[in-house]
Amino acid sequence: MATTDSGLGGLAEDRALLGRTSTAERVADILRSRIAEGFFPPGERLAEDAIGKALGVSRNTLREAFRLLTHERLLVHELNRGVFVRVLAVEDVADIYRTRRLVECAVVQGLGEPPYGLDGLDAAVSGGERAAEQGDWQGVSTANIHFHRALVGLAGSARTDELMRGVLAELRLAFHVVDDPRRLHQPYLVRNREILEALRAGERTRAMWLLAGYLDDSRAQLVEAYGKLVADALA
């Protein structure tokens, strides 16, 4: 049965919202990337007027972008104070890793028969190795995130990609406050390479177990380091 104009509930009147919503989503993408890169560190207040002017967007559009990122747990709104980049609790870090283990290991285990499309993984591993040679540990961190996004991308699922984009952006809120990024990231360069080579050899189950051990070790290391920082801050 064809939908009549009256049956649309005045939906045509919402057409004007499309441009604004699309712009808000693009602004949220920009801010999400900036937060992930550490441009806006955890605990920093986001200056609404300055950001709106820099991006050339209205206050309403920027506030909608803030709401989107608050829903993703990257920002928090404090009454009468403004919007701040979220500071994770230790429990948040542990929960992020539980989510990562569930999703990433399931993706690898469910890959099916080789060969797999490994160009994204290969580029991320090589990029991390080059950054390490230059002593660029922020670059190593970024390459590591790219590795895991490419790994999840092997599932070919837009929903899984979207889920992990938020999870990995949230994780970087913890990375940015750890005071020894080399110690945090260097051990996993070799392990990323091992997972890549296992997948290249078609050894899906071995790659899954390498990944599970990797994530367990990374969780323990980051929870310990982050927990110490939180304890010191409260002392």
mmCIF file of C-alpha atoms in Angstrom:
data_model
loop_
_atom_site.group_PDB
_atom_site.id
_atom_site.type_symbol
_atom_site.label_atom_id
_atom_site.label_comp_id
_atom_site.label_asym_id
_atom_site.label_seq_id
_atom_site.Cartn_x
_atom_site.Cartn_y
_atom_site.Cartn_z
ATOM 1 C CA MET A 1 0.000 0.000 0.000
ATOM 2 C CA ALA A 2 1.397 3.426 -0.938
ATOM 3 C CA THR A 3 2.077 5.852 1.881
ATOM 4 C CA THR A 4 -0.085 8.983 1.694
ATOM 5 C CA ASP A 5 1.077 12.470 2.558
ATOM 6 C CA SER A 6 -1.077 12.414 5.685
ATOM 7 C CA GLY A 7 0.502 9.115 6.702
ATOM 8 C CA LEU A 8 3.985 10.656 6.744
ATOM 9 C CA GLY A 9 3.165 12.618 9.873
ATOM 10 C CA GLY A 10 4.549 15.867 8.474
ATOM 11 C CA LEU A 11 7.905 14.251 7.724
ATOM 12 C CA ALA A 12 8.524 16.692 4.877
ATOM 13 C CA GLU A 13 8.722 19.463 7.459
ATOM 14 C CA ASP A 14 11.826 17.769 8.860
ATOM 15 C CA ARG A 15 13.712 18.079 5.576
ATOM 16 C CA ALA A 16 15.518 21.159 6.840
ATOM 17 C CA LEU A 17 17.016 19.050 9.647
ATOM 18 C CA LEU A 18 18.943 16.863 7.217
ATOM 19 C CA GLY A 19 21.588 19.449 6.413
ATOM 20 C CA ARG A 20 22.035 20.398 10.028
ATOM 21 C CA THR A 21 22.241 16.805 11.210
ATOM 22 C CA SER A 22 24.722 15.935 8.491
ATOM 23 C CA THR A 23 26.873 18.902 9.460
ATOM 24 C CA ALA A 24 26.713 17.945 13.140
ATOM 25 C CA GLU A 25 27.870 14.435 12.301
ATOM 26 C CA ARG A 26 30.772 15.809 10.275
ATOM 27 C CA VAL A 27 31.728 18.113 13.150
ATOM 28 C CA ALA A 28 31.539 15.133 15.532
ATOM 29 C CA ASP A 29 33.868 13.194 13.197
ATOM 30 C CA ILE A 30 36.393 16.052 13.310
ATOM 31 C CA LEU A 31 36.264 16.386 17.085
ATOM 32 C CA ARG A 32 36.397 12.616 17.574
ATOM 33 C CA SER A 33 39.585 12.477 15.528
ATOM 34 C CA ARG A 34 41.087 15.401 17.432
ATOM 35 C CA ILE A 35 40.287 13.767 20.756
ATOM 36 C CA ALA A 36 41.774 10.461 19.557
ATOM 37 C CA GLU A 37 44.932 12.280 18.472
ATOM 38 C CA GLY A 38 45.278 13.962 21.882
ATOM 39 C CA PHE A 39 44.650 17.487 20.584
ATOM 40 C CA PHE A 40 41.944 17.762 23.245
ATOM 41 C CA PRO A 41 43.305 15.771 26.217
ATOM 42 C CA PRO A 42 41.174 14.142 28.929
ATOM 43 C CA GLY A 43 39.758 16.671 31.362
ATOM 44 C CA GLU A 44 40.011 19.633 28.981
ATOM 45 C CA ARG A 45 37.020 21.933 28.675
ATOM 46 C CA LEU A 46 35.904 22.442 25.075
ATOM 47 C CA ALA A 47 35.481 26.148 24.379
ATOM 48 C CA GLU A 48 32.210 26.339 22.472
ATOM 49 C CA ASP A 49 32.721 29.793 20.967
ATOM 50 C CA ALA A 50 36.303 29.176 19.856
ATOM 51 C CA ILE A 51 35.573 25.764 18.316
ATOM 52 C CA GLY A 52 32.434 27.012 16.582
ATOM 53 C CA LYS A 53 34.333 29.949 15.111
ATOM 54 C CA ALA A 54 37.261 27.771 13.989
ATOM 55 C CA LEU A 55 34.966 25.303 12.229
ATOM 56 C CA GLY A 56 32.551 27.939 10.939
ATOM 57 C CA VAL A 57 29.471 26.236 12.377
ATOM 58 C CA SER A 58 26.552 27.455 14.425
ATOM 59 C CA ARG A 59 26.212 26.982 18.154
ATOM 60 C CA ASN A 60 23.268 24.614 17.640
ATOM 61 C CA THR A 61 25.278 22.444 15.232
ATOM 62 C CA LEU A 62 28.224 22.304 17.620
ATOM 63 C CA ARG A 63 26.001 21.419 20.559
ATOM 64 C CA GLU A 64 24.458 18.585 18.552
ATOM 65 C CA ALA A 65 27.974 17.311 17.782
ATOM 66 C CA PHE A 66 28.773 17.514 21.502
ATOM 67 C CA ARG A 67 25.645 15.469 22.259
ATOM 68 C CA LEU A 68 26.692 12.795 19.779
ATOM 69 C CA LEU A 69 30.136 12.507 21.363
ATOM 70 C CA THR A 70 28.660 12.510 24.876
ATOM 71 C CA HIS A 71 26.530 9.548 23.817
ATOM 72 C CA GLU A 72 29.761 7.851 22.675
ATOM 73 C CA ARG A 73 31.253 8.504 26.149
ATOM 74 C CA LEU A 74 34.025 10.706 24.775
ATOM 75 C CA LEU A 75 32.651 13.898 26.333
ATOM 76 C CA VAL A 76 30.807 14.749 29.536
ATOM 77 C CA HIS A 77 28.523 17.704 30.200
ATOM 78 C CA GLU A 78 28.829 19.318 33.614
ATOM 79 C CA LEU A 79 25.972 21.579 34.624
ATOM 80 C CA ASN A 80 26.918 25.281 34.649
ATOM 81 C CA ARG A 81 30.515 24.405 33.737
ATOM 82 C CA GLY A 82 30.413 23.209 30.138
ATOM 83 C CA VAL A 83 31.556 20.212 28.110
ATOM 84 C CA PHE A 84 34.750 18.345 28.928
ATOM 85 C CA VAL A 85 36.753 15.511 27.409
ATOM 86 C CA ARG A 86 35.979 12.503 29.535
ATOM 87 C CA VAL A 87 38.455 11.134 32.065
ATOM 88 C CA LEU A 88 38.158 7.363 32.232
ATOM 89 C CA ALA A 89 37.968 5.355 35.430
ATOM 90 C CA VAL A 90 40.110 2.234 35.779
ATOM 91 C CA GLU A 91 36.917 0.172 35.494
ATOM 92 C CA ASP A 92 36.221 1.810 32.120
ATOM 93 C CA VAL A 93 39.604 0.670 30.796
ATOM 94 C CA ALA A 94 38.977 -2.924 31.882
ATOM 95 C CA ASP A 95 35.509 -2.888 30.310
ATOM 96 C CA ILE A 96 36.850 -1.517 27.023
ATOM 97 C CA TYR A 97 39.242 -4.459 26.831
ATOM 98 C CA ARG A 98 36.483 -6.949 27.588
ATOM 99 C CA THR A 99 34.543 -5.508 24.669
ATOM 100 C CA ARG A 100 37.576 -5.573 22.408
ATOM 101 C CA ARG A 101 38.315 -9.217 23.211
ATOM 102 C CA LEU A 102 34.744 -10.268 22.499
ATOM 103 C CA VAL A 103 34.553 -8.422 19.186
ATOM 104 C CA GLU A 104 38.068 -8.700 17.755
ATOM 105 C CA CYS A 105 38.564 -12.389 18.533
ATOM 106 C CA ALA A 106 35.131 -13.215 17.127
ATOM 107 C CA VAL A 107 35.990 -11.347 13.919
ATOM 108 C CA VAL A 108 39.213 -13.312 13.431
ATOM 109 C CA GLN A 109 37.625 -16.656 14.314
ATOM 110 C CA GLY A 110 34.796 -16.025 11.859
ATOM 111 C CA LEU A 111 36.921 -15.029 8.873
ATOM 112 C CA GLY A 112 36.263 -18.138 6.804
ATOM 113 C CA GLU A 113 38.713 -19.525 4.294
ATOM 114 C CA PRO A 114 41.841 -17.591 3.227
ATOM 115 C CA PRO A 115 43.174 -15.605 1.516
ATOM 116 C CA TYR A 116 42.202 -12.521 3.499
ATOM 117 C CA GLY A 117 42.403 -8.886 2.435
ATOM 118 C CA LEU A 118 45.397 -7.835 4.520
ATOM 119 C CA ASP A 119 46.515 -4.600 2.837
ATOM 120 C CA GLY A 120 45.167 -2.412 5.667
ATOM 121 C CA LEU A 121 46.809 -4.557 8.332
ATOM 122 C CA ASP A 122 50.082 -4.610 6.420
ATOM 123 C CA ALA A 123 50.095 -0.815 6.064
ATOM 124 C CA ALA A 124 49.356 -0.341 9.768
ATOM 125 C CA VAL A 125 52.114 -2.733 10.872
ATOM 126 C CA SER A 126 54.674 -1.122 8.563
ATOM 127 C CA GLY A 127 53.571 2.358 9.672
ATOM 128 C CA GLY A 128 54.023 1.434 13.320
ATOM 129 C CA GLU A 129 57.480 0.014 12.680
ATOM 130 C CA ARG A 130 58.565 3.172 10.830
ATOM 131 C CA ALA A 131 57.229 5.386 13.619
ATOM 132 C CA ALA A 132 59.140 3.344 16.214
ATOM 133 C CA GLU A 133 62.378 3.748 14.253
ATOM 134 C CA GLN A 134 61.846 7.507 14.439
ATOM 135 C CA GLY A 135 61.015 7.443 18.143
ATOM 136 C CA ASP A 136 57.500 8.666 17.379
ATOM 137 C CA TRP A 137 55.512 6.784 20.015
ATOM 138 C CA GLN A 138 52.376 8.798 19.386
ATOM 139 C CA GLY A 139 52.667 7.629 15.778
ATOM 140 C CA VAL A 140 53.089 4.049 16.997
ATOM 141 C CA SER A 141 49.905 4.418 19.035
ATOM 142 C CA THR A 142 48.023 5.741 16.009
ATOM 143 C CA ALA A 143 49.307 2.923 13.805
ATOM 144 C CA ASN A 144 48.239 0.415 16.445
ATOM 145 C CA ILE A 145 44.694 1.788 16.427
ATOM 146 C CA HIS A 146 44.710 1.580 12.619
ATOM 147 C CA PHE A 147 45.813 -2.055 12.897
ATOM 148 C CA HIS A 148 42.881 -2.989 15.095
ATOM 149 C CA ARG A 149 40.381 -1.043 13.008
ATOM 150 C CA ALA A 150 41.668 -2.819 9.895
ATOM 151 C CA LEU A 151 41.446 -6.142 11.721
ATOM 152 C CA VAL A 152 37.797 -5.553 12.617
ATOM 153 C CA GLY A 153 37.219 -4.311 9.073
ATOM 154 C CA LEU A 154 37.942 -7.824 7.815
ATOM 155 C CA ALA A 155 34.441 -8.742 8.994
ATOM 156 C CA GLY A 156 32.937 -6.495 6.321
ATOM 157 C CA SER A 157 30.344 -5.197 8.810
ATOM 158 C CA ALA A 158 29.500 -1.503 8.967
ATOM 159 C CA ARG A 159 27.889 -2.012 12.404
ATOM 160 C CA THR A 160 30.987 -3.669 13.826
ATOM 161 C CA ASP A 161 33.191 -0.948 12.328
ATOM 162 C CA GLU A 162 31.047 1.745 13.952
ATOM 163 C CA LEU A 163 31.079 -0.005 17.321
ATOM 164 C CA MET A 164 34.854 -0.390 17.348
ATOM 165 C CA ARG A 165 35.480 3.139 16.101
ATOM 166 C CA GLY A 166 33.906 4.420 19.312
ATOM 167 C CA VAL A 167 35.562 1.817 21.536
ATOM 168 C CA LEU A 168 39.041 2.527 20.174
ATOM 169 C CA ALA A 169 38.560 6.303 20.347
ATOM 170 C CA GLU A 170 37.530 5.890 23.987
ATOM 171 C CA LEU A 171 40.599 3.734 24.651
ATOM 172 C CA ARG A 172 42.891 6.508 23.502
ATOM 173 C CA LEU A 173 41.597 8.675 26.333
ATOM 174 C CA ALA A 174 43.575 6.324 28.567
ATOM 175 C CA PHE A 175 46.611 6.179 26.287
ATOM 176 C CA HIS A 176 47.018 9.953 26.371
ATOM 177 C CA VAL A 177 47.549 10.168 30.117
ATOM 178 C CA VAL A 178 50.080 7.329 30.419
ATOM 179 C CA ASP A 179 53.504 8.864 30.986
ATOM 180 C CA ASP A 180 55.619 6.178 29.248
ATOM 181 C CA PRO A 181 54.128 5.571 25.773
ATOM 182 C CA ARG A 182 57.197 3.662 24.596
ATOM 183 C CA ARG A 183 56.805 1.033 27.318
ATOM 184 C CA LEU A 184 53.084 0.893 26.596
ATOM 185 C CA HIS A 185 53.284 0.399 22.818
ATOM 186 C CA GLN A 186 56.675 -1.039 21.861
ATOM 187 C CA PRO A 187 56.025 -4.696 22.865
ATOM 188 C CA TYR A 188 53.004 -4.883 20.579
ATOM 189 C CA LEU A 189 54.801 -3.959 17.372
ATOM 190 C CA VAL A 190 56.189 -7.485 17.135
ATOM 191 C CA ARG A 191 52.882 -9.008 18.183
ATOM 192 C CA ASN A 192 50.988 -7.089 15.498
ATOM 193 C CA ARG A 193 53.445 -8.473 12.969
ATOM 194 C CA GLU A 194 52.927 -12.021 14.317
ATOM 195 C CA ILE A 195 49.148 -11.755 13.954
ATOM 196 C CA LEU A 196 49.511 -10.392 10.425
ATOM 197 C CA GLU A 197 51.844 -13.207 9.387
ATOM 198 C CA ALA A 198 49.556 -15.854 10.902
ATOM 199 C CA LEU A 199 46.646 -14.492 8.855
ATOM 200 C CA ARG A 200 48.825 -14.298 5.752
ATOM 201 C CA ALA A 201 49.603 -17.991 6.234
ATOM 202 C CA GLY A 202 45.873 -18.710 6.564
ATOM 203 C CA GLU A 203 46.277 -19.723 10.230
ATOM 204 C CA ARG A 204 43.076 -18.134 11.482
ATOM 205 C CA THR A 205 42.858 -19.994 14.809
ATOM 206 C CA ARG A 206 46.485 -19.279 15.661
ATOM 207 C CA ALA A 207 45.934 -15.607 14.859
ATOM 208 C CA MET A 208 42.890 -15.568 17.149
ATOM 209 C CA TRP A 209 44.838 -17.009 20.083
ATOM 210 C CA LEU A 210 47.743 -14.640 19.477
ATOM 211 C CA LEU A 211 45.247 -11.775 19.534
ATOM 212 C CA ALA A 212 43.538 -13.019 22.714
ATOM 213 C CA GLY A 213 46.852 -13.204 24.562
ATOM 214 C CA TYR A 214 47.859 -9.822 23.194
ATOM 215 C CA LEU A 215 44.659 -8.170 24.448
ATOM 216 C CA ASP A 216 44.889 -9.836 27.869
ATOM 217 C CA ASP A 217 48.478 -8.665 28.330
ATOM 218 C CA SER A 218 47.708 -5.162 27.057
ATOM 219 C CA ARG A 219 44.714 -4.876 29.395
ATOM 220 C CA ALA A 220 46.764 -5.925 32.426
ATOM 221 C CA GLN A 221 49.562 -3.505 31.547
ATOM 222 C CA LEU A 222 47.308 -0.529 30.883
ATOM 223 C CA VAL A 223 45.057 -1.129 33.894
ATOM 224 C CA GLU A 224 48.145 -1.236 36.126
ATOM 225 C CA ALA A 225 49.685 1.909 34.636
ATOM 226 C CA TYR A 226 46.416 3.818 34.525
ATOM 227 C CA GLY A 227 45.437 2.711 38.007
ATOM 228 C CA LYS A 228 48.718 4.045 39.379
ATOM 229 C CA LEU A 229 48.133 7.404 37.694
ATOM 230 C CA VAL A 230 44.646 7.641 39.160
ATOM 231 C CA ALA A 231 45.906 6.687 42.621
ATOM 232 C CA ASP A 232 48.703 9.264 42.442
ATOM 233 C CA ALA A 233 46.237 11.954 41.331
ATOM 234 C CA LEU A 234 43.988 11.242 44.304
ATOM 235 C CA ALA A 235 46.859 11.101 46.808
#
